[in-house]
PDB file of C-alpha atoms in Angstrom:
ATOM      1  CA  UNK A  23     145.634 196.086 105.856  1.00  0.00           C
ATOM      2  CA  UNK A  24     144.741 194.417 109.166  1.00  0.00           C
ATOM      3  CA  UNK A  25     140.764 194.863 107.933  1.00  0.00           C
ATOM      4  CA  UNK A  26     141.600 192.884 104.775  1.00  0.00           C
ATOM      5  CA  UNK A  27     143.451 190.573 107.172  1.00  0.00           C
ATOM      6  CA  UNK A  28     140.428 190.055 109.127  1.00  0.00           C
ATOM      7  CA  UNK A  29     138.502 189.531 106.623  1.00  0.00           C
ATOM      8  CA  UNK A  30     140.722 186.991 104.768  1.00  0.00           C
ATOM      9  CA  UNK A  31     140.663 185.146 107.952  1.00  0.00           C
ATOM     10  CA  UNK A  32     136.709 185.123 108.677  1.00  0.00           C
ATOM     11  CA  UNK A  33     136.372 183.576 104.960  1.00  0.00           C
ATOM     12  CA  UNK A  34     139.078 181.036 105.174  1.00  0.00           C
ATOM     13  CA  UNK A  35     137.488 180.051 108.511  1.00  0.00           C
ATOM     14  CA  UNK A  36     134.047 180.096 106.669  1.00  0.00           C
ATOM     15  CA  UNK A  37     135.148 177.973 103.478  1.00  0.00           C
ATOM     16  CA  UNK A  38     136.893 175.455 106.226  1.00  0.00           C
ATOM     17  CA  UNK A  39     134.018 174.712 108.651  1.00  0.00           C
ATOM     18  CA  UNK A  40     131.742 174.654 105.320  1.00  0.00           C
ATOM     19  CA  UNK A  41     133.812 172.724 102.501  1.00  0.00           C
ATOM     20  CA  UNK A  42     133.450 169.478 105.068  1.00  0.00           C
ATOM     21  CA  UNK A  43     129.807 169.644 104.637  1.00  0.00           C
ATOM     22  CA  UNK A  44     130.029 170.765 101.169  1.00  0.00           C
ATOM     23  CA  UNK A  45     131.781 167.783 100.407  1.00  0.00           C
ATOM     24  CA  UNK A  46     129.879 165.457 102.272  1.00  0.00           C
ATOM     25  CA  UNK A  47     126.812 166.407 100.709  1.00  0.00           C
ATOM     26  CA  UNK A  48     127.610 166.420  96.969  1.00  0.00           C
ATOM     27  CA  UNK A  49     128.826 162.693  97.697  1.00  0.00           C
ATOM     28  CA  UNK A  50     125.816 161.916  99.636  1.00  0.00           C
ATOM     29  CA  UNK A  51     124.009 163.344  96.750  1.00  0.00           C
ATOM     30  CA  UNK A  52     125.672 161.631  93.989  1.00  0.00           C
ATOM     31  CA  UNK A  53     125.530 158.028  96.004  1.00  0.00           C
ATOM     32  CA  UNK A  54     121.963 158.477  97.104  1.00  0.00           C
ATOM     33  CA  UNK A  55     121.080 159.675  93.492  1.00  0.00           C
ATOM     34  CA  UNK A  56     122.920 155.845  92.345  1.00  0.00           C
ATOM     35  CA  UNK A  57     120.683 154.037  95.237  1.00  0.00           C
ATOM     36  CA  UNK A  58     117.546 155.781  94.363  1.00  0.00           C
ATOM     37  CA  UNK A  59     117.773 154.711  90.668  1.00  0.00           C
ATOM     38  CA  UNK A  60     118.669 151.237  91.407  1.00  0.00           C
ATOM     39  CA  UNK A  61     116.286 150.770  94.075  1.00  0.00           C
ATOM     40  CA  UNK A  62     113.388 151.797  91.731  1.00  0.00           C
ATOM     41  CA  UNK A  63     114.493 149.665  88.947  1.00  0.00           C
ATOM     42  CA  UNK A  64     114.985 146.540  91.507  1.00  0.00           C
ATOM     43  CA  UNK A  65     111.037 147.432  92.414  1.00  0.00           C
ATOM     44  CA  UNK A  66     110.124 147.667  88.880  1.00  0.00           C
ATOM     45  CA  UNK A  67     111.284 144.446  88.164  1.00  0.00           C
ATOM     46  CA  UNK A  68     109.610 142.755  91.065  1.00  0.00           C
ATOM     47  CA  UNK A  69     106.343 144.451  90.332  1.00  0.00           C
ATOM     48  CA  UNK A  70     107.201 142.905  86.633  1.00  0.00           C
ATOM     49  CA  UNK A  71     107.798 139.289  88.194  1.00  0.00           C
ATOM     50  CA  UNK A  72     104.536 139.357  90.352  1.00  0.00           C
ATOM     51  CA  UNK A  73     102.590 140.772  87.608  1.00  0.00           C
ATOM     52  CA  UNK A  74     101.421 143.877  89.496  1.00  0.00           C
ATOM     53  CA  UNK A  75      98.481 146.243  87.329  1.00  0.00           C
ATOM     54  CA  UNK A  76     100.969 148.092  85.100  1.00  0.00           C
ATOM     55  CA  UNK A  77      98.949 150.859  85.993  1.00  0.00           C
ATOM     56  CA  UNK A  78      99.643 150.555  89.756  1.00  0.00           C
ATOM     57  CA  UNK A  79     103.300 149.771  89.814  1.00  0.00           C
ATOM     58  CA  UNK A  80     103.521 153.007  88.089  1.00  0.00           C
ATOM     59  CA  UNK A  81     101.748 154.943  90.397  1.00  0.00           C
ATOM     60  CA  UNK A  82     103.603 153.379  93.008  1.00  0.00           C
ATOM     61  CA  UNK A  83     107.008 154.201  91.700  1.00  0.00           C
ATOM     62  CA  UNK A  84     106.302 157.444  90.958  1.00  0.00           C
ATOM     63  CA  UNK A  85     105.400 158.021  94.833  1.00  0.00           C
ATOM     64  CA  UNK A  86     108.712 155.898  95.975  1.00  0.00           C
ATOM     65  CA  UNK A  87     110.730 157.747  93.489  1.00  0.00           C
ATOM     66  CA  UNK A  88     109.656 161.527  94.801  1.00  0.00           C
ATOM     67  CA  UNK A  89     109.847 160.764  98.193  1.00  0.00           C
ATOM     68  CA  UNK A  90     113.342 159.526  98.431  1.00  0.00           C
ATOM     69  CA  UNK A  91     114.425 162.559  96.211  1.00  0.00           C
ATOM     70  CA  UNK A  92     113.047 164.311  98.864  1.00  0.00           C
ATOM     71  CA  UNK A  93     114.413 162.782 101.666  1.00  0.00           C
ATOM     72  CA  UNK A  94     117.548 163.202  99.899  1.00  0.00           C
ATOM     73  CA  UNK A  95     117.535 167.012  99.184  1.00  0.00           C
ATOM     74  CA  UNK A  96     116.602 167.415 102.858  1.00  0.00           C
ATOM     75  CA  UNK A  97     119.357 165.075 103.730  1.00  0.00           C
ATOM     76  CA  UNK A  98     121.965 166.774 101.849  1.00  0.00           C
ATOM     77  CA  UNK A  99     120.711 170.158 102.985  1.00  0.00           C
ATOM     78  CA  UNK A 100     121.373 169.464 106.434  1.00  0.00           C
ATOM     79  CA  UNK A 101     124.901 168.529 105.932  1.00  0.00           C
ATOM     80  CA  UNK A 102     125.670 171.635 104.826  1.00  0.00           C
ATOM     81  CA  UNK A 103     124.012 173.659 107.461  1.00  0.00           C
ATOM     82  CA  UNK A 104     120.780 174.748 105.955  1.00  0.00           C
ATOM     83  CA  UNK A 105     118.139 174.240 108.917  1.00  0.00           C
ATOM     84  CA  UNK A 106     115.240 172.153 107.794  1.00  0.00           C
ATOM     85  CA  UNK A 107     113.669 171.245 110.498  1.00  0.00           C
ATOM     86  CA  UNK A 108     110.884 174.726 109.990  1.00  0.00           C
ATOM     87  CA  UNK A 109     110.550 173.442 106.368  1.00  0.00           C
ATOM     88  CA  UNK A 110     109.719 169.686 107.521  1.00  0.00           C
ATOM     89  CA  UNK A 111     107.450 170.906 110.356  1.00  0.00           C
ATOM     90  CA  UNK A 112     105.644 172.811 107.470  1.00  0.00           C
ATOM     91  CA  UNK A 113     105.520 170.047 105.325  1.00  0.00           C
ATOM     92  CA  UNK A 114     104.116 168.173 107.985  1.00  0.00           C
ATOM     93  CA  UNK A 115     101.564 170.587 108.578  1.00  0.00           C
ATOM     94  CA  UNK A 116     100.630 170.446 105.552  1.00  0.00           C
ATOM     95  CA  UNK A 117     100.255 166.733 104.787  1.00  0.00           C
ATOM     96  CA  UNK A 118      98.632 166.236 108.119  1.00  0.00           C
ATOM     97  CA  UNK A 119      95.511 169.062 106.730  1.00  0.00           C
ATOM     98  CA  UNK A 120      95.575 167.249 103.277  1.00  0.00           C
ATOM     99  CA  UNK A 121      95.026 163.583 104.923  1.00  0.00           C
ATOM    100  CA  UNK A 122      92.359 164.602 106.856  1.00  0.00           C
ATOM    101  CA  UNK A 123      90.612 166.402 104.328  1.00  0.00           C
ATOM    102  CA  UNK A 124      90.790 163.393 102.015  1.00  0.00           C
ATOM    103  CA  UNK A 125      90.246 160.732 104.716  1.00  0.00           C
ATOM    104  CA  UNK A 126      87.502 158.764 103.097  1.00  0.00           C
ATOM    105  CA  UNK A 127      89.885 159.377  99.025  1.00  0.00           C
ATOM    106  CA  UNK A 128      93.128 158.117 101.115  1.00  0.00           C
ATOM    107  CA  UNK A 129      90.798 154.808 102.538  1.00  0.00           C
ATOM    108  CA  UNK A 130      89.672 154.064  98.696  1.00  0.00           C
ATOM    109  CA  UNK A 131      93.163 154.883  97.250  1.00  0.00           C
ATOM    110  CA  UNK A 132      94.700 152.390 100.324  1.00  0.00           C
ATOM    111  CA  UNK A 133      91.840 149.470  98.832  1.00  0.00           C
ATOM    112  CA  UNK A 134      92.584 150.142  95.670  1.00  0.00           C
ATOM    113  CA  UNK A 135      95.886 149.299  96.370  1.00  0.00           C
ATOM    114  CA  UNK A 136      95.439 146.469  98.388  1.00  0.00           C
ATOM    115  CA  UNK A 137      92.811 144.980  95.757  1.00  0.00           C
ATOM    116  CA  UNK A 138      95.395 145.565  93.292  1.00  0.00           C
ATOM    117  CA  UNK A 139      98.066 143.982  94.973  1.00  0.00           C
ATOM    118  CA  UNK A 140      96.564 140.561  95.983  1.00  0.00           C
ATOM    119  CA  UNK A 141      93.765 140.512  93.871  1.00  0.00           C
ATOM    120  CA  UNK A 142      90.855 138.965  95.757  1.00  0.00           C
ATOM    121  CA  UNK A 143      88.950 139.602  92.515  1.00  0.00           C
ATOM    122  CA  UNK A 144      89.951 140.503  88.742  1.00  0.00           C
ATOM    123  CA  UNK A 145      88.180 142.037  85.904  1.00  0.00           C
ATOM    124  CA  UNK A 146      85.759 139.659  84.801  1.00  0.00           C
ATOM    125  CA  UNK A 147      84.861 137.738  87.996  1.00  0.00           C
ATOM    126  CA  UNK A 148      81.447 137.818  89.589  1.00  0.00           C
ATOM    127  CA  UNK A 149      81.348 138.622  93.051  1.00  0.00           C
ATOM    128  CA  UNK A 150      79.442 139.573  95.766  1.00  0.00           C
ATOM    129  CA  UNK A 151      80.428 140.935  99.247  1.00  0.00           C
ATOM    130  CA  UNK A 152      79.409 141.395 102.481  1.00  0.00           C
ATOM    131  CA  UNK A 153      78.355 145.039 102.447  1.00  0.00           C
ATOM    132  CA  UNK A 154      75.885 144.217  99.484  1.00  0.00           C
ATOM    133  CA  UNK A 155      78.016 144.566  96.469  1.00  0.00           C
ATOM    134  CA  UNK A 156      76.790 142.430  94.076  1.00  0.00           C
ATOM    135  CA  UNK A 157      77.671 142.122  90.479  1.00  0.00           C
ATOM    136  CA  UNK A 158      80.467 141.522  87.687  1.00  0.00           C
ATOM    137  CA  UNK A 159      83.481 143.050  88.049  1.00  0.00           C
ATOM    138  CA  UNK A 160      84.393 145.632  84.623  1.00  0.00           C
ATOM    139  CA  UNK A 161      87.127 147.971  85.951  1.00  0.00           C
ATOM    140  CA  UNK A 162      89.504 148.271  88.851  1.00  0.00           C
ATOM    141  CA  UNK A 163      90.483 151.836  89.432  1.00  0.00           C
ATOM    142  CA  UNK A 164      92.653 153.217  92.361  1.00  0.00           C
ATOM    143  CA  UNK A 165      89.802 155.022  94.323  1.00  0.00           C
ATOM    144  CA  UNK A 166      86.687 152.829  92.936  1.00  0.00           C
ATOM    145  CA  UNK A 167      85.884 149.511  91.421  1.00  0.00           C
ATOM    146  CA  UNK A 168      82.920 149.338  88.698  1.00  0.00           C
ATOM    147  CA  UNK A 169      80.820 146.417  88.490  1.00  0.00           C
ATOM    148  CA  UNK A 170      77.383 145.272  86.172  1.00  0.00           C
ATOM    149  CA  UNK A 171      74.953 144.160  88.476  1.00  0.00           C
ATOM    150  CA  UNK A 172      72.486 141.388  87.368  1.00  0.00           C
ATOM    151  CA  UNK A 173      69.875 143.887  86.112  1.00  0.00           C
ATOM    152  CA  UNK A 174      71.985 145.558  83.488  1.00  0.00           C
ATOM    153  CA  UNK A 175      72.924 148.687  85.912  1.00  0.00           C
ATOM    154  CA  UNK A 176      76.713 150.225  86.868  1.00  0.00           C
ATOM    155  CA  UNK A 177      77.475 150.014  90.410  1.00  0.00           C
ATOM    156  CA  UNK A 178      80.626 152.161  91.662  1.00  0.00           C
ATOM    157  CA  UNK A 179      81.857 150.290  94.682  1.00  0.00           C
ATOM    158  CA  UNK A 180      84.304 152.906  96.944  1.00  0.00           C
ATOM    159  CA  UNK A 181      87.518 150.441  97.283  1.00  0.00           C
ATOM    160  CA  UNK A 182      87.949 150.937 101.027  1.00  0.00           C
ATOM    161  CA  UNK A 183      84.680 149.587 102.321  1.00  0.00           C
ATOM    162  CA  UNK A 184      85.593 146.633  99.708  1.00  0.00           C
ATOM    163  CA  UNK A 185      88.996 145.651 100.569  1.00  0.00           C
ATOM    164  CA  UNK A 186      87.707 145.367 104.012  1.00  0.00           C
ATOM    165  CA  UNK A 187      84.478 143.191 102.931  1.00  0.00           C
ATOM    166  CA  UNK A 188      84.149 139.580 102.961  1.00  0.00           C
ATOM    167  CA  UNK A 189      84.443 138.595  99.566  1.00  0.00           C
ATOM    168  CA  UNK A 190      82.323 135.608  97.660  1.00  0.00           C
ATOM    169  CA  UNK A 191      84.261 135.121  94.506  1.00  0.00           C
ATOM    170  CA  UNK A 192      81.952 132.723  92.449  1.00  0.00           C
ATOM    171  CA  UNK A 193      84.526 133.154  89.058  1.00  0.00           C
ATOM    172  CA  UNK A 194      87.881 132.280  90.936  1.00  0.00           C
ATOM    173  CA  UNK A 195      87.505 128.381  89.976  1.00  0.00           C
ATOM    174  CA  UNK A 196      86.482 127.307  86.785  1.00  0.00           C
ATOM    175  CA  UNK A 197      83.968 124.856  87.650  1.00  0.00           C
ATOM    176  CA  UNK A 198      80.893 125.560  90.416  1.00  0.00           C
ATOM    177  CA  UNK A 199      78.171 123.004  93.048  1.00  0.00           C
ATOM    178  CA  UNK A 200      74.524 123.567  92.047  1.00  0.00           C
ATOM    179  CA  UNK A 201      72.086 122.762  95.142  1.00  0.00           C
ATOM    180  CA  UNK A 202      68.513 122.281  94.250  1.00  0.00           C
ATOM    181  CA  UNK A 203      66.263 121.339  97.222  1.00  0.00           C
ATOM    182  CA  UNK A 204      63.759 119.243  95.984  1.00  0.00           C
ATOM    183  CA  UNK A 205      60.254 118.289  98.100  1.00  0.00           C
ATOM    184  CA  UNK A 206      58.288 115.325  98.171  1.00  0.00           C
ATOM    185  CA  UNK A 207      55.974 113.536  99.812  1.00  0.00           C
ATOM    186  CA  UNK A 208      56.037 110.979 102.603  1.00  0.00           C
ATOM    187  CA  UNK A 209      54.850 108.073 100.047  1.00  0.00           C
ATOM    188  CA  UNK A 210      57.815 108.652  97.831  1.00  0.00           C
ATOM    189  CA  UNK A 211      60.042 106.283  97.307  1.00  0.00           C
ATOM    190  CA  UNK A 212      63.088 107.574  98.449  1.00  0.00           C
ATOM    191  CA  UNK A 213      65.417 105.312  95.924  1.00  0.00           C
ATOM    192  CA  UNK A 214      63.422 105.697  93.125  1.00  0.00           C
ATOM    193  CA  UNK A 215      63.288 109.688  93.520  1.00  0.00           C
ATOM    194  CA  UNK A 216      67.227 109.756  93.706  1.00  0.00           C
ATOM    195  CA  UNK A 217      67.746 107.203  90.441  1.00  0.00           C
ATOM    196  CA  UNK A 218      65.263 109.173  88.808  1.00  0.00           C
ATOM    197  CA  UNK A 219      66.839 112.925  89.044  1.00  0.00           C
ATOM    198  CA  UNK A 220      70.652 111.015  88.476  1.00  0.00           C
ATOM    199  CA  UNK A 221      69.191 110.155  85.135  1.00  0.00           C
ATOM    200  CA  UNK A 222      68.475 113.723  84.479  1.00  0.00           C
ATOM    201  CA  UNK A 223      71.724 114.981  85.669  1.00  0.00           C
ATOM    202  CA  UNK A 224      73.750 112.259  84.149  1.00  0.00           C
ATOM    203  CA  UNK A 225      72.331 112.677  80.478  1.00  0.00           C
ATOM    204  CA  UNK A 226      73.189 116.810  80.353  1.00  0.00           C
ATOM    205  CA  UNK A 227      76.386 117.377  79.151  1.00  0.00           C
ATOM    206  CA  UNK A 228      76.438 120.215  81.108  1.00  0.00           C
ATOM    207  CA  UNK A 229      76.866 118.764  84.456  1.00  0.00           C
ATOM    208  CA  UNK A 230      80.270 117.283  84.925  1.00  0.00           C
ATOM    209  CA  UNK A 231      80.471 113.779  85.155  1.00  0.00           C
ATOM    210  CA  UNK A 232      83.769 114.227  88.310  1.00  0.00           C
ATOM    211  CA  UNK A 233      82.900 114.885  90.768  1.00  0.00           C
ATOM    212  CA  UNK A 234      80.025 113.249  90.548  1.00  0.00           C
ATOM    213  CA  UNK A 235      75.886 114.801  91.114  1.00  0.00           C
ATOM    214  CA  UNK A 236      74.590 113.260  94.415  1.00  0.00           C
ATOM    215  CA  UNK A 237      71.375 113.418  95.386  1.00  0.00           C
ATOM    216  CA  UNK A 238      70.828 113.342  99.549  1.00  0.00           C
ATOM    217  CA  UNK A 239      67.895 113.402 102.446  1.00  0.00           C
ATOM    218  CA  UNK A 240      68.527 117.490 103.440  1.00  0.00           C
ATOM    219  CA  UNK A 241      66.159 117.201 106.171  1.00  0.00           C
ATOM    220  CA  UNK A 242      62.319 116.007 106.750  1.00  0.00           C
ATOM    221  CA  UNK A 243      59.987 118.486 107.464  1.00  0.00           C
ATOM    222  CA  UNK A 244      55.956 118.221 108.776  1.00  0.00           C
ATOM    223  CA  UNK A 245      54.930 117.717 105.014  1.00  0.00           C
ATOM    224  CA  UNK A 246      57.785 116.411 103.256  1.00  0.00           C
ATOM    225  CA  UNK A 247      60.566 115.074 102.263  1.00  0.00           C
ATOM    226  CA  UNK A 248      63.496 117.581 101.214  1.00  0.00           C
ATOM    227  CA  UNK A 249      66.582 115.950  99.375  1.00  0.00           C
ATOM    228  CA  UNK A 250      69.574 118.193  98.666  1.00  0.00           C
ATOM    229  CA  UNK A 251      70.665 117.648  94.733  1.00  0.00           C
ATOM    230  CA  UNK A 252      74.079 118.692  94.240  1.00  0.00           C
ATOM    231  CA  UNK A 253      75.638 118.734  90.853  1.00  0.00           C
ATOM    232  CA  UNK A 254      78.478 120.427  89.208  1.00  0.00           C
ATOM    233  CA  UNK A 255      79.324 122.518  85.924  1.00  0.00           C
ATOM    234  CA  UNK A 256      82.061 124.494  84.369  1.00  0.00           C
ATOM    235  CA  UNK A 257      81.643 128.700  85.403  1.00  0.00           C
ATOM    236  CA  UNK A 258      80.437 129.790  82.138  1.00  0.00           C
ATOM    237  CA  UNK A 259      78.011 126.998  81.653  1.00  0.00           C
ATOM    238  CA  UNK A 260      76.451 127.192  85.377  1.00  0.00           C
ATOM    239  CA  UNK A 261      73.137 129.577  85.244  1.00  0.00           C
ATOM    240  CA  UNK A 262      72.606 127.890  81.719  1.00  0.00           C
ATOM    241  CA  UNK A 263      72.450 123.960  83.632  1.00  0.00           C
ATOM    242  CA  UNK A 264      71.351 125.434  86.828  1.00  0.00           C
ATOM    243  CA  UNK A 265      67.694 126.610  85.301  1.00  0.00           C
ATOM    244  CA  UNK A 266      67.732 123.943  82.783  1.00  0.00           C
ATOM    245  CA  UNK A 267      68.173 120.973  85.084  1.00  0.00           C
ATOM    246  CA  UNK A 268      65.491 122.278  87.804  1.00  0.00           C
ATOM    247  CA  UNK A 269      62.922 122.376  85.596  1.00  0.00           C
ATOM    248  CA  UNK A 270      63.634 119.103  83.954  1.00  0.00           C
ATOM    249  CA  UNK A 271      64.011 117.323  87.732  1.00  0.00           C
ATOM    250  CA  UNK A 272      60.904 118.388  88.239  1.00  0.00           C
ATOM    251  CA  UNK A 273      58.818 117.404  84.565  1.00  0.00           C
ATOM    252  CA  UNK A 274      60.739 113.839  85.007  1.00  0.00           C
ATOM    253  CA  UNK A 275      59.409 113.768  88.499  1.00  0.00           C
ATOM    254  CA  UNK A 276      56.197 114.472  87.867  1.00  0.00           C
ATOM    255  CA  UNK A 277      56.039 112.303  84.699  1.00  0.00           C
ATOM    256  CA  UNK A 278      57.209 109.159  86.515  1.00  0.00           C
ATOM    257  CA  UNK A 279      54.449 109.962  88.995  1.00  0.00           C
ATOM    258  CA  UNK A 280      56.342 110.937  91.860  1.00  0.00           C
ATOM    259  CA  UNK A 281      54.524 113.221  93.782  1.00  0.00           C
ATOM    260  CA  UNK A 282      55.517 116.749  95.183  1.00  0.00           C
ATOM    261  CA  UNK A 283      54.061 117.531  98.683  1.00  0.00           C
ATOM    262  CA  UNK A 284      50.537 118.603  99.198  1.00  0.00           C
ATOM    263  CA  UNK A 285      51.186 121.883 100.618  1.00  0.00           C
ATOM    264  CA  UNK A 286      46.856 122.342 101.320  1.00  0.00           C
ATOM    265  CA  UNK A 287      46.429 123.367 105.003  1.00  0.00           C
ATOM    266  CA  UNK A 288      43.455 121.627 107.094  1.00  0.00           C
ATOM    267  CA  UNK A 289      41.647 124.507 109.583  1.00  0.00           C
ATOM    268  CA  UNK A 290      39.245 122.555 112.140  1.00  0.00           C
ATOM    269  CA  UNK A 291      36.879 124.605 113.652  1.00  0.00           C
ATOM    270  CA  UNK A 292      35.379 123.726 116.801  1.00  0.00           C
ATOM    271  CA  UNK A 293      31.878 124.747 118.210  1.00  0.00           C
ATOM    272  CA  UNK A 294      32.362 125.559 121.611  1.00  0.00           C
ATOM    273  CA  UNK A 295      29.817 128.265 122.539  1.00  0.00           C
ATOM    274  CA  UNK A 296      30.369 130.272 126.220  1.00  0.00           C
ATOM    275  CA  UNK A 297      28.294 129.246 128.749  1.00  0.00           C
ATOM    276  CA  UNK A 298      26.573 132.101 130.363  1.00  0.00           C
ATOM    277  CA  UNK A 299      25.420 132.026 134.186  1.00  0.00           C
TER     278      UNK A 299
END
């Protein structure tokens, strides 16, 4: 009798010092379960507002959502006694050996993400960025971005080195400056030149009539004259003006006989035999 008393005793003590944290972890549970779910669909909507890649806000939820469920379980797990502190050590651990086995995949996945997220470039856009990337842009993927280069290949572009890049975005406006530098000689007349390659410019309907093509004096080299032609055209019209209008400067130039630089070079050689003792 005194044995069942005892034991009576040891389990009352046991359900009393345990139903507290018992308690407190089924209602930490069920409230963290409420915030979890709201808290994802608060970020889903944002993502939705801002217009995040549908692809990456679901990738991104998916991470928030298992790693709150997991602090959460730990959380509750802790109220009621169970030790964790072995299991989050090993989970540590274990992260810690995956990271730095996927170092350079964890860089690309972070650009991705960043590229993603304040798109520097979209699909579509030509680009071209400091560390030699050069090309139009097809796909954006979480680890790599694909681009067609001007020759027709595929270049795979790892995301980290590229969200770290200076970026030349020549698609994120939809109209683009031509410069030609054009060379002529000293006799040219200077006025005459710049009237002359206006006309040109200002009878393509390509080339945009605001702002306005300008023709300048670049600079003056030993030989010639160099004036800077600037002129501008919608995006998907500017390769098509750019060629066109360079060689037409140039026949209308040379048809109103204004003359390019003689670029001949003039070797005097002087007869000055050594004088031996």
């Amino acid at each position: 009798m005194n044995k069942i008393e005892v034991y009576t005793g040891s389990i009352t003590r046991l359900i009393f010092n345990f139903l507290p944290g018992l308690v407190m972890s089924v209602v930490t549970l069920l409230v963290g379960l409420w915030l979890i779910k709201k808290f994802v669909k608060f970020l889903h909507g944002r993502f939705r507002r801002n217009e995040v890649d549908i692809s990456l806000s679901e990738f991104l939820l998916s991470i928030v959502n298992v790693s709150l469920y997991v602090l959460l379980i730990i959380c509750c797990a802790s109220m009621i006694g169970i030790q964790t502190t072995s299991f989050v050590a090993v989970l540590g651990a274990a992260g810690l050996a995956v990271g730095l086995a996927l170092q350079g995949s964890l860089s690309n996945f972070a650009g991705g993400v960043l590229i993603l997220l304040f798109k520097p470039f979209k699909v579509g856009h030509n680009i071209t960025s400091s560390n030699n990337v050069s090309g139009t842009v097809l796909k954006i993927d979480i680890l790599y971005t694909t681009l067609k280069a001007g020759n027709g290949t595929t270049i795979y572009a790892p995301n980290g080195p590229l969200a770290n890049a200076v970026i030349n975005n020549v698609s994120d406006n939809e109209i683009r400056q031509a410069e030609y530098k054009i060379s002529l000689s000293y006799d040219t007349n200077i006025d005459t030149a710049r009237k002359t390659i206006l006309a040109v410019l200002e009878n393509d309907a390509l080339v945009l009539k605001e702002p306005k093509p300008v023709v300048l004096v670049g600079s003056l080299t030993d030989s010639a004259i160099v004036l800077l032609v600037r002129a501008w055209s919608t995006n998907t019209t500017f390769w098509t003006a750019y060629h066109a209008n360079y060689e037409k400067i140039i026949e209308t130039l040379t048809a109103n006989d204004i003359k390019l630089p003689d670029t001949k070079q003039e070797i005097n050689i002087v007869n000055n035999p050594l004088k031996l003792g």
